[in-house]
Coordinates of C-alpha atoms and ligand atoms in Angstrom, one line a residue:
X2 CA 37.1 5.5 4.2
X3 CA 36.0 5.2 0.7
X4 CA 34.2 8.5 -1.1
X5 CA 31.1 8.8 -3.4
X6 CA 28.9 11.5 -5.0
X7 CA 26.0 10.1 -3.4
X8 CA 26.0 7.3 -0.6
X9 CA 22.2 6.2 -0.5
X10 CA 20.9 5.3 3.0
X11 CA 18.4 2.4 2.1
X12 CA 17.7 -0.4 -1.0
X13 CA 13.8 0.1 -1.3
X14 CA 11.9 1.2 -4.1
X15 CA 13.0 5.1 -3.4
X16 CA 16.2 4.5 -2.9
X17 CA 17.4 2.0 -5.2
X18 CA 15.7 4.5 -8.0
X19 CA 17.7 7.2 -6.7
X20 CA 21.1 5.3 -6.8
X21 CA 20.3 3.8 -9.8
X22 CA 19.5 7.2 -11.9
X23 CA 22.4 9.1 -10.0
X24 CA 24.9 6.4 -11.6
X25 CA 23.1 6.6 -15.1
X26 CA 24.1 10.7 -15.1
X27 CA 27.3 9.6 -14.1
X28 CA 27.8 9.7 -10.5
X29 CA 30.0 7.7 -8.3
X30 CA 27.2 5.9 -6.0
X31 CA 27.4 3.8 -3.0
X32 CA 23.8 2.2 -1.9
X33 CA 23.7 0.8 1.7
X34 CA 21.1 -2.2 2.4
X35 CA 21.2 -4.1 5.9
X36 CA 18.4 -6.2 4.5
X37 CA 17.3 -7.8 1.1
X38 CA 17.3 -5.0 -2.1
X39 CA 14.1 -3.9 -3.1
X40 CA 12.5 -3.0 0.8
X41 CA 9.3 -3.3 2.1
X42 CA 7.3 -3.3 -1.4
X43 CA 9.8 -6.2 -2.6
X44 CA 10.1 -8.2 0.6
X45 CA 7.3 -7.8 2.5
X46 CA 5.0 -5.2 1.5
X47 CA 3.3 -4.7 -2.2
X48 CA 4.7 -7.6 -4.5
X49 CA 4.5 -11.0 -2.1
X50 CA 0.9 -9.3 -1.2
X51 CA -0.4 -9.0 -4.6
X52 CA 0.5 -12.9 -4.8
X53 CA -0.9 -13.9 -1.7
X54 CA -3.9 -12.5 -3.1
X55 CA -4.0 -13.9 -6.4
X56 CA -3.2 -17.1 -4.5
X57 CA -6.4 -16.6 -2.5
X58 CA -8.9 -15.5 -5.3
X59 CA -9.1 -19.1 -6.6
X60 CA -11.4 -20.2 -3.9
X61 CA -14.0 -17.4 -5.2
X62 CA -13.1 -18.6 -8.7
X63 CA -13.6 -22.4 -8.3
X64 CA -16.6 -21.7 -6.5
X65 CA -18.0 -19.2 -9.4
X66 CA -17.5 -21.8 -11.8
X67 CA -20.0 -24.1 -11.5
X68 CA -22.5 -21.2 -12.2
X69 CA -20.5 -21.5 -15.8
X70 CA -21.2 -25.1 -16.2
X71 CA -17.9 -26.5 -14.5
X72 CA -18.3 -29.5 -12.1
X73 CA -14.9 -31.0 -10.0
X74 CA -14.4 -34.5 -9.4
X75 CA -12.5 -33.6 -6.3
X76 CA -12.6 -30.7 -4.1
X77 CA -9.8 -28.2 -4.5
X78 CA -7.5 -28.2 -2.4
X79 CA -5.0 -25.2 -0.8
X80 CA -1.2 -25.5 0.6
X81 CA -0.7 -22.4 1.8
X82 CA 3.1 -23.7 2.2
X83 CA 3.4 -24.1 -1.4
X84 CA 1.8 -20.7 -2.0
X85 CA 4.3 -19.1 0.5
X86 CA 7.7 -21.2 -1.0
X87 CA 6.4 -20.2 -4.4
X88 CA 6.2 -16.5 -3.5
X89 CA 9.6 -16.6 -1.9
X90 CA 11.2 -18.0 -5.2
X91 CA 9.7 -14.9 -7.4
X92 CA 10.9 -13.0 -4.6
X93 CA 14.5 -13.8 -4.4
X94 CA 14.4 -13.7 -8.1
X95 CA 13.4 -10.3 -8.0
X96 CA 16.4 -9.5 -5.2
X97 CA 18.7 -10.7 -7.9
X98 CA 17.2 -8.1 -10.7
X99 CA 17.6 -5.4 -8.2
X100 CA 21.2 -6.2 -7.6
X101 CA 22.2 -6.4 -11.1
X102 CA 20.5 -3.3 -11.7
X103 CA 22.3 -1.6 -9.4
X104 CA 25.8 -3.1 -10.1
X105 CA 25.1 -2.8 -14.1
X106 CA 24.3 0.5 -13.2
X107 CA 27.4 1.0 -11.6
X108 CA 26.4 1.5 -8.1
X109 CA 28.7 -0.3 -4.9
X110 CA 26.1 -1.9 -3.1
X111 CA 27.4 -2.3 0.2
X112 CA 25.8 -4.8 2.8
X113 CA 25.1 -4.1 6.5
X114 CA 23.6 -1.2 8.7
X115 CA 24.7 2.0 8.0
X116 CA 23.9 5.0 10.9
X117 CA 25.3 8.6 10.9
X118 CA 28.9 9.3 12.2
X119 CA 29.1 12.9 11.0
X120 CA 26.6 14.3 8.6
X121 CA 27.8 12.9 5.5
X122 CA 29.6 10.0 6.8
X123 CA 28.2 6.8 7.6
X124 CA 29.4 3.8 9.8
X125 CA 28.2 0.8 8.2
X126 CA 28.3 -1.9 10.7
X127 CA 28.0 -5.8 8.9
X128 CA 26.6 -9.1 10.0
X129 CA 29.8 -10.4 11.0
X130 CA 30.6 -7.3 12.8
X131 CA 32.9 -5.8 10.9
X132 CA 32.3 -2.2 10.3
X133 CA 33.8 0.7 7.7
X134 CA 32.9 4.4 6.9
X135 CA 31.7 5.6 3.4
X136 CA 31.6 9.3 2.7
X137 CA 29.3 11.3 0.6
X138 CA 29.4 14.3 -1.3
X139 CA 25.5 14.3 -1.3
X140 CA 23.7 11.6 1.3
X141 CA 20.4 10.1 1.2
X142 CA 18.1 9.0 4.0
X143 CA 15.7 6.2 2.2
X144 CA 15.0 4.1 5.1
X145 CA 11.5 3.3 4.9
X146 CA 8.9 1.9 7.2
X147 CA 7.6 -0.4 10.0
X148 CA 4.8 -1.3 11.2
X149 CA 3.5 0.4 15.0
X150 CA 2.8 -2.0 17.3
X151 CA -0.2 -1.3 19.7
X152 CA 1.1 -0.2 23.1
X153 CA -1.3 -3.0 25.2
X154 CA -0.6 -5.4 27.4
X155 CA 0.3 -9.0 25.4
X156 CA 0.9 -6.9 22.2
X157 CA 4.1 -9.7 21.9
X158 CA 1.7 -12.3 21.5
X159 CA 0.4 -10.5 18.2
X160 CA 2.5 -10.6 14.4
X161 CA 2.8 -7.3 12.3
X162 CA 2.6 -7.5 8.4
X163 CA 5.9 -8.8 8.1
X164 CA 4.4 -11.7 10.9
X165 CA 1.8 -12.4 8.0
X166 CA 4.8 -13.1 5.1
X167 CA 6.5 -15.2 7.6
X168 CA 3.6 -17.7 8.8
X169 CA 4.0 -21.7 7.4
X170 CA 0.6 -22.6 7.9
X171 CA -2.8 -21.1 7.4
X172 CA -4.6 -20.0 10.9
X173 CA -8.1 -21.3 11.5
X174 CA -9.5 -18.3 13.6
X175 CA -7.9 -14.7 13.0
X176 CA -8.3 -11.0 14.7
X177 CA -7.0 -8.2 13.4
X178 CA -6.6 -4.9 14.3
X179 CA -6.4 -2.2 12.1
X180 CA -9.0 -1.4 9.2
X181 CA -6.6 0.8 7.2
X182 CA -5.5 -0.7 3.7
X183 CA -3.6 -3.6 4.5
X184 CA -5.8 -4.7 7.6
X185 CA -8.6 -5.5 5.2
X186 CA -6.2 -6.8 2.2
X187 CA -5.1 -9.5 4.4
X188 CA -8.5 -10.3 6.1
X189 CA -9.5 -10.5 2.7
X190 CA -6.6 -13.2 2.3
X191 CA -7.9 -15.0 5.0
X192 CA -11.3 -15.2 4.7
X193 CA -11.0 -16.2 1.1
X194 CA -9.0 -19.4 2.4
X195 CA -11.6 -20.1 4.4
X196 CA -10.4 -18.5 7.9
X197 CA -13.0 -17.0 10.3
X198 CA -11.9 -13.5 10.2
X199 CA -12.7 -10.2 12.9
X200 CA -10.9 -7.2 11.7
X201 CA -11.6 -4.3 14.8
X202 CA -11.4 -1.0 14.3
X203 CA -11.3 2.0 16.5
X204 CA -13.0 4.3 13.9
X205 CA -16.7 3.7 13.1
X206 CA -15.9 3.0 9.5
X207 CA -12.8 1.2 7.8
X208 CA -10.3 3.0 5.1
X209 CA -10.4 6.3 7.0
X210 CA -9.2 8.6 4.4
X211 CA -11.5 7.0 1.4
X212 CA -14.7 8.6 0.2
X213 CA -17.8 8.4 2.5
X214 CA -19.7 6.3 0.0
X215 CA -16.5 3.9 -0.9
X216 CA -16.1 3.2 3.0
X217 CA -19.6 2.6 3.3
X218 CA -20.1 0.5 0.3
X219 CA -17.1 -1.6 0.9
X220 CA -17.4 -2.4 4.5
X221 CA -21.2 -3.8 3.3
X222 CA -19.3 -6.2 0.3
X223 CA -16.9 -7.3 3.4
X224 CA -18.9 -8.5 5.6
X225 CA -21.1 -9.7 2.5
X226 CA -17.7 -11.8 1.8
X227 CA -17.8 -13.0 5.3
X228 CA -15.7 -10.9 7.3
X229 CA -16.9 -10.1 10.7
X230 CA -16.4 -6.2 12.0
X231 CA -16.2 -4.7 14.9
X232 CA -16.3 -1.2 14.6
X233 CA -15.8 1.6 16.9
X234 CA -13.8 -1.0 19.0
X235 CA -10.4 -1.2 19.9
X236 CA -8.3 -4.0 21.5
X237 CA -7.2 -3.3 25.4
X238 CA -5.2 -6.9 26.0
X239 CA -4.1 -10.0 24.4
X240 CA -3.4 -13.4 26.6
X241 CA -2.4 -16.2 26.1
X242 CA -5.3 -19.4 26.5
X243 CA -3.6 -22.5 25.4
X244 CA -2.8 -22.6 21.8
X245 CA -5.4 -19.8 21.1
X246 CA -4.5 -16.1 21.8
X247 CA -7.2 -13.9 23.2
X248 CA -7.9 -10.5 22.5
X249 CA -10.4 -8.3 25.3
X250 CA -12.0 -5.4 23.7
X251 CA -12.8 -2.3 25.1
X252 CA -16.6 -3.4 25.3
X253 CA -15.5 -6.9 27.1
X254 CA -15.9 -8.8 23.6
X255 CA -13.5 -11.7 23.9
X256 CA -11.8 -12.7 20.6
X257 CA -10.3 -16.3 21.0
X258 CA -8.3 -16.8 17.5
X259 CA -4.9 -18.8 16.7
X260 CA -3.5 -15.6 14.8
X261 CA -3.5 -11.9 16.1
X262 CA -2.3 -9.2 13.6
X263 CA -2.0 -5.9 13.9
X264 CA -2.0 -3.5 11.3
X265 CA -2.6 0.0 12.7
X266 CA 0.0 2.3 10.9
X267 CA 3.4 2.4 10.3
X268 CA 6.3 4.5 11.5
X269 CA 9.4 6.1 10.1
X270 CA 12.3 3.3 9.9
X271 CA 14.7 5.9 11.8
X272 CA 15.3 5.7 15.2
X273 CA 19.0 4.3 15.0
X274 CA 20.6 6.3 12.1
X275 CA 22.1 8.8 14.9
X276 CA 20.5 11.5 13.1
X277 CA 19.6 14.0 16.0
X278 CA 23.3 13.7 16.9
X279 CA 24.3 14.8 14.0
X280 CA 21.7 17.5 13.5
X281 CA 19.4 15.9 11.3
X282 CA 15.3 17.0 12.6
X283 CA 12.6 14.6 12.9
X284 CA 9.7 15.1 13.8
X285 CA 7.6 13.4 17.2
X286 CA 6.9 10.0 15.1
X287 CA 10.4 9.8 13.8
X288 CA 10.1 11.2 10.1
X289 CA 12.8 12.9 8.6
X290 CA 11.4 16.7 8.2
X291 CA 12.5 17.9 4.4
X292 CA 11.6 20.6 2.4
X293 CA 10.2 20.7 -1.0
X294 CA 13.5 20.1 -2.6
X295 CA 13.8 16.4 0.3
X296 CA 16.5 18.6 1.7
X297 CA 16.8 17.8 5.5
X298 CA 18.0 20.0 8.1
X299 CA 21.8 19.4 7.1
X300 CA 23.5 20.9 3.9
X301 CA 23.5 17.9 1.2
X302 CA 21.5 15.3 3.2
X303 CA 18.2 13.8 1.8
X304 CA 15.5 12.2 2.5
X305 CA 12.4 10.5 0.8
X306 CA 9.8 7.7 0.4
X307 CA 8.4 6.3 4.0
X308 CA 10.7 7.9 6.2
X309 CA 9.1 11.4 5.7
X310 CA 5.9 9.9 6.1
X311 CA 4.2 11.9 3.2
X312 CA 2.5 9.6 0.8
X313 CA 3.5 5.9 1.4
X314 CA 3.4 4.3 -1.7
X315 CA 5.7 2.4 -4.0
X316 CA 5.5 5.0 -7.1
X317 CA 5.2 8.0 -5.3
X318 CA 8.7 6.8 -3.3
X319 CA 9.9 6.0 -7.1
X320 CA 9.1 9.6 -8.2
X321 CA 10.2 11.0 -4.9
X322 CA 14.0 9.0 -5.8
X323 CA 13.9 9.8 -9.7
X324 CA 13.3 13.7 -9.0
X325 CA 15.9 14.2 -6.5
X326 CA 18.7 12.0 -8.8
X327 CA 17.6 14.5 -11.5
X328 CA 17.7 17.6 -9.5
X329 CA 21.4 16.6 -8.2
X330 CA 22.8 14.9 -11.0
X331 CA 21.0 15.2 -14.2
X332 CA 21.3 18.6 -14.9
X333 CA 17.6 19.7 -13.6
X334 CA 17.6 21.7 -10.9
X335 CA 14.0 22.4 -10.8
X336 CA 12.4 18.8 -11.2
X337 CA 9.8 18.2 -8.4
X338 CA 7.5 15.5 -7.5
X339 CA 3.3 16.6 -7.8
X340 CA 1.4 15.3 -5.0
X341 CA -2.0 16.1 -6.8
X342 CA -4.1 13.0 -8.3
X343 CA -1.9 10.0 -6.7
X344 CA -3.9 7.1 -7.6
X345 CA -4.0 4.3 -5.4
X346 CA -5.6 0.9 -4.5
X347 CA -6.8 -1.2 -1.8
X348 CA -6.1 -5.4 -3.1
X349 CA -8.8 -6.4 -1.0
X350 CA -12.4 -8.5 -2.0
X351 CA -13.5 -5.6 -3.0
X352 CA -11.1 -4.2 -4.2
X353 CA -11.2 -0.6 -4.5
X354 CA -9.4 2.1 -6.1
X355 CA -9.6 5.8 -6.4
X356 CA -7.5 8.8 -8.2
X357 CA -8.2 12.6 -6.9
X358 CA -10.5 14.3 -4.2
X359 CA -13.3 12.4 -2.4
X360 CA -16.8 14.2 -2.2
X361 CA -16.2 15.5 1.3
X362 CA -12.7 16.5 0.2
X363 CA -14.0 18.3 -2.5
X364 CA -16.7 20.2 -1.0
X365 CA -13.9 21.1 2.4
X366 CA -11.7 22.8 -0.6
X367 CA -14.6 25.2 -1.5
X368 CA -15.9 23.5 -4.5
X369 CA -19.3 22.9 -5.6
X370 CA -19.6 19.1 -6.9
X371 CA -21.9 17.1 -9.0
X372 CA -22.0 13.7 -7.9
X373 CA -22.4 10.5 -10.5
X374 CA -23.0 7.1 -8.6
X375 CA -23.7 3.8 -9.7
X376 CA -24.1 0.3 -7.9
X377 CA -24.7 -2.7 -9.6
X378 CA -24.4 -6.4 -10.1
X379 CA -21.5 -7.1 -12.2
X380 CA -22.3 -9.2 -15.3
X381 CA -20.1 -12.4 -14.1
X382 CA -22.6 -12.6 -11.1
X383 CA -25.8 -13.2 -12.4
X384 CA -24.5 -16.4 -13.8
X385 CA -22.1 -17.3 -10.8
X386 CA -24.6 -17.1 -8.1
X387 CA -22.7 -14.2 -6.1
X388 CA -24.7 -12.1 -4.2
X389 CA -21.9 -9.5 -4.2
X390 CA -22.4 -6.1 -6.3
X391 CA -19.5 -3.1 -7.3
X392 CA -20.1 0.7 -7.2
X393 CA -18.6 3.7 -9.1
X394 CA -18.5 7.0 -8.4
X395 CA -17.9 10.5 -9.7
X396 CA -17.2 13.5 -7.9
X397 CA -17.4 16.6 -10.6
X398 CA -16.8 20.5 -10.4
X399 CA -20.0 22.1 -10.7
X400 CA -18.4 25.2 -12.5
X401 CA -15.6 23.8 -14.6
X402 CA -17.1 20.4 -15.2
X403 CA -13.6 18.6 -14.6
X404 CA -14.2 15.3 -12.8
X405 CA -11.9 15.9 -9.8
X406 CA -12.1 12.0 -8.4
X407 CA -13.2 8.9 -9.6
X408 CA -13.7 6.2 -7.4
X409 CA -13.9 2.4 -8.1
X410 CA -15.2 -0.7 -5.6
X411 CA -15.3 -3.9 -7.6
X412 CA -13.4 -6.6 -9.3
X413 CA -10.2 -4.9 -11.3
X414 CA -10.8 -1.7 -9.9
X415 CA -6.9 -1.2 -9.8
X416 CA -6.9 -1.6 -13.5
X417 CA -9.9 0.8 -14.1
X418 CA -8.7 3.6 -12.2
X419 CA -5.1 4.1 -13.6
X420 CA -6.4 4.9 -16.7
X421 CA -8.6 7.3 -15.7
X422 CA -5.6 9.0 -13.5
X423 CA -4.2 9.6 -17.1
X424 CA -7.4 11.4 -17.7
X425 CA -7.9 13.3 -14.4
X426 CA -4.1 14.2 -15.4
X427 CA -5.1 15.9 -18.2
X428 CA -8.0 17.9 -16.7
X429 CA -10.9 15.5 -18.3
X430 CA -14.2 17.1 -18.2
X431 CA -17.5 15.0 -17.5
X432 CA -18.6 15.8 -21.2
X433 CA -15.5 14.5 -22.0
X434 CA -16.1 11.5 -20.5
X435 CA -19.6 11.8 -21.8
X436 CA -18.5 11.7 -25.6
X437 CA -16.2 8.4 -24.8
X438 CA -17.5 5.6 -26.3
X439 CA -17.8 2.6 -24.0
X440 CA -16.3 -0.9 -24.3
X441 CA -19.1 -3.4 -23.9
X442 CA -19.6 -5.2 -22.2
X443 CA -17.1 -4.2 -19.5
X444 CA -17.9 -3.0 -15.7
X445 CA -15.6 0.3 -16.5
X446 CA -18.2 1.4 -19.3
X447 CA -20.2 2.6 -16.4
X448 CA -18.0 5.0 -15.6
X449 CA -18.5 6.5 -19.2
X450 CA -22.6 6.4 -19.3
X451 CA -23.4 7.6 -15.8
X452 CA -25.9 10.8 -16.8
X453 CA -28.0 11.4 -14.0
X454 CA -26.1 13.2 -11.1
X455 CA -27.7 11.5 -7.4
X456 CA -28.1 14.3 -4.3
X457 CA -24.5 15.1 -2.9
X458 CA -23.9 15.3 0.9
X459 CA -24.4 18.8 0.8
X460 CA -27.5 19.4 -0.5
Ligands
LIG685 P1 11.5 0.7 1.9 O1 11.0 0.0 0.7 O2 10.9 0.3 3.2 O3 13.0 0.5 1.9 C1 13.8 0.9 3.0 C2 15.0 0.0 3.0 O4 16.0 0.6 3.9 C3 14.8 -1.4 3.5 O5 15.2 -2.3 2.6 C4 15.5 -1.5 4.8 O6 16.1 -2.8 5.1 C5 16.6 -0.5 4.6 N1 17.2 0.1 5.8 C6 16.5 0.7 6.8 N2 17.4 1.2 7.7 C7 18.6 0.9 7.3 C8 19.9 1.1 7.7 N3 20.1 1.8 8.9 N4 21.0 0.7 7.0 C9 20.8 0.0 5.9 N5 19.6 -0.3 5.4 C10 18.5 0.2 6.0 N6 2.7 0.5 -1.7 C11 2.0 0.5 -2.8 O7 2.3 1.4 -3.6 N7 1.1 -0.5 -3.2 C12 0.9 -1.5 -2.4 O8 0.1 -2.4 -2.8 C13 1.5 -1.6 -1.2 N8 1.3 -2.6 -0.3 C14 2.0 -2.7 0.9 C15 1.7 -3.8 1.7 C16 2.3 -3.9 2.9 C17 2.1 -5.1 3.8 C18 3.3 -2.9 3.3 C19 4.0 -3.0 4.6 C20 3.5 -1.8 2.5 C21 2.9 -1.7 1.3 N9 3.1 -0.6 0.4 C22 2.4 -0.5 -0.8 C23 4.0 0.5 0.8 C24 5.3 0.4 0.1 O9 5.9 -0.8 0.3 C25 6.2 1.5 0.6 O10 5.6 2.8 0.4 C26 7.6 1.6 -0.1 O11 8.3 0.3 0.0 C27 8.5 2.7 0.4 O12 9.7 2.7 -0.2 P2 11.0 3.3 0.6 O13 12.1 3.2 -0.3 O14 10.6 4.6 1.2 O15 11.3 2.3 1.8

């Protein structure tokens, strides 16, 4: 049995940051991956999304041009296999940058499935079988995420996001269930190529925990794009009909399609690490229960990123890794990981991004808002022929006058928001953004000139 500092559980964003820092103060570090390095955001989750998106925003593109005075001589055409073997290229190019990190770093990366022996020893068991223990001094639990599949009968007939990265062709007719960020990214995928596309969705709006007016508002610029919803619905059954698989909803609805996803949530990745054995809690849905500090139940055992279900995202997993390899190793005991004004985005067409408290949010914390809204047709559309519009919104404090969330549906609203998360950041005021001189002529000048507040929900 070997012995390290640090023995990291997990090579995905949070924990190859973790490893990675730990070595860079100097500690002995061994990193555990039973997969490829980098996780879900590398492999199957953020980075091969964001090109299968790009990949599918030509068709809008091509089509937008002739507004602009292009004409084809033959139709564009889409391999979706090329697409995929291209993606997979940048992807294993990436795996190699995360390895070299690591072993420039310093780090052991050992390969195979590590689960818990004793509380700070791990059995790592490899593809050939073989196993061997590793011992750590400090150990963390940076397992991740899956997706949940929906208890119904047939629900093996369906593909889960990591079903999507692995498909060779491009499906004619598609359901999907789940309206929740990546449900509608890869609809959005879909339809673009030119799939008929049903997302269903048991709540009666999508993006559940978005503001009221960005759910509204983007579930009208879906189905503008061509995206067929059923809300309020939820699937009871897929069967098999030939090459088609059908899903039953609970209103009788029959949904014939060649591809059925489902994307409605994902759990904690830790129901084999042996953790209860050893004393390590978790709560009902598997995630590793930490305090403020990612301490677990045991003495010197961590956890972070999507195993304790917090705030699933890439940079928040990144912080979540960098804090604790400073709190343990770099000499700052106190470093800790603020929660407030995580900016995020959802890649769909719309896309739509937002940074700090939604209007209802707002308004359930006890403050009094002003509310700035603004929808309209984006410059590039009254040439293209696009019937489709973008909306921005402002949610301010009444008393302080500090714009407490900003919220973006639109082309690039990705871009726009992060840098007005730097803003929110540093407590900008609406007269602040008031005296900011726009860029013209840019969609995120609005977001500068908006002057007349429109009635909030609570008035
Ligand atoms: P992961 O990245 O999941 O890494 C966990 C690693 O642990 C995996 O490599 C796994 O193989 C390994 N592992 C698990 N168990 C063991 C074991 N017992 N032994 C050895 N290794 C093990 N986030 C964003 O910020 N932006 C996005 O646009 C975005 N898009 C997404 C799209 C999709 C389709 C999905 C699924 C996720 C997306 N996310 C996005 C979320 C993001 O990918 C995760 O929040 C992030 O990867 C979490 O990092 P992590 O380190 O906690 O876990």
């Amino acid at each position: 049995m070997e012995d390290f500092d640090f023995v990291v559980l997990g090579g995905g964003s949070g924990g190859v940051r973790a490893a990675r820092m730990a070595a860079s103060f100097g500690a002995k570090v061994a990193l555990i991956e039973s997969g490829r390095l980098g996780g879900t955001c590398v492999n199957v989750g953020c980075v091969p999304k964001k090109l299968m998106v790009y990949g599918a925003s030509f068709a809008e593109r091509f089509h937008e041009a002739r507004g602009f005075g292009w004409s084809f001589d033959t139709t564009p055409r889409f391999d979706w296999a090329s697409l995929v073997d291209a993606r997979e290229k940048e992807i294993r190019r990436l795996n190699g940058i995360y390895e070299k990190l690591l072993v420039d770093a310093g780090v052991t990366v050992i390969e195979g499935f590590g689960a818990f022996e004793e509380s700070r020893t791990l059995r790592v068991t490899r593809a050939d079988g073989s196993t061997s223990r590793v011992r750590g001094e400090h150990v963390l639990i940076a397992t991740g995420g899956r997706s949940r599949m929906p208890p119904i009968p047939g629900a093996e007939l369906g593909v889960d996001s990591d079903g999507f990265f692995a498909l060779r062709t491009l499906p004619r007719r598609v359901v999907i269930a789940g309206g929740g960020y990546i449900g509608v990214e890869l609809a959005s995928v879909f339809r673009a190529l030119g799939s008929e596309v049903h997302v269903v969705h048991r709540n009666p709006e999508l993006l559940n925990a978005f503001d009221h007016d960005v759910r509204r508002f983007f579930a009208e610029q879906l189905e503008l794009h061509g995206v067929t919803l059923h809300l309020g619905r939820t699937i009871e059954r897929l069967d098999r009909d030939g090459t088609s698989v059908v899903a039953t909803l609970d209103d009788g609805t029959k949904l014939a399609a060649d591809l059925q996803l489902a994307a409605v949530g994902r759990v904690p990745n830790t129901a084999k690490l042996g953790l209860a054995a050893v004393g390590i809690d978790t709560s009902p849905d598997g995630a590793v229960q930490v305090d403020d500090t990612f301490q677990t139940s045991q003495p010197n055992v961590y956890a972070l990123g999507d195993c304790i279900g917090r705030v699933q995202l890439t940079p928040v997993a990144l912080a979540e890794g960098m804090t604790l390899a400073r709190r343990l190793f770099g000499g700052q005991p106190d470093a800790s990981v603020d929660y407030d004004l995580v900016p995020t985005a959802v890649f769909a067409t719309p896309e739509v991004a937002t940074v700090g408290l939604t209007e209802e949010a707002a308004w359930r914390r006890g403050e009094r808002v002003k509310v700035f809204r603004s929808t309209f047709r984006p410059m590039k559309h009254t040439l293209s022929g696009q019937p489709y519009r973008m909306m921005m919104k402002l949610v301010v404090c009444e008393t302080s006058d500090r714009v407490l969330g900003v919220h973006v549906v639109g082309p690039d609203a990705g871009e726009i928001v992060q840098g007005f998360a730097v803003a929110l950041r540093v407590g900008a005021t609406k007269a602040q953004l008031d005296a900011t001189i726009g860029i013209h002529p840019t969609a995120a000048e609005e977001l500068v000139t908006m002057r007349t507040p429109v009635p909030s929900m609570h008035v």
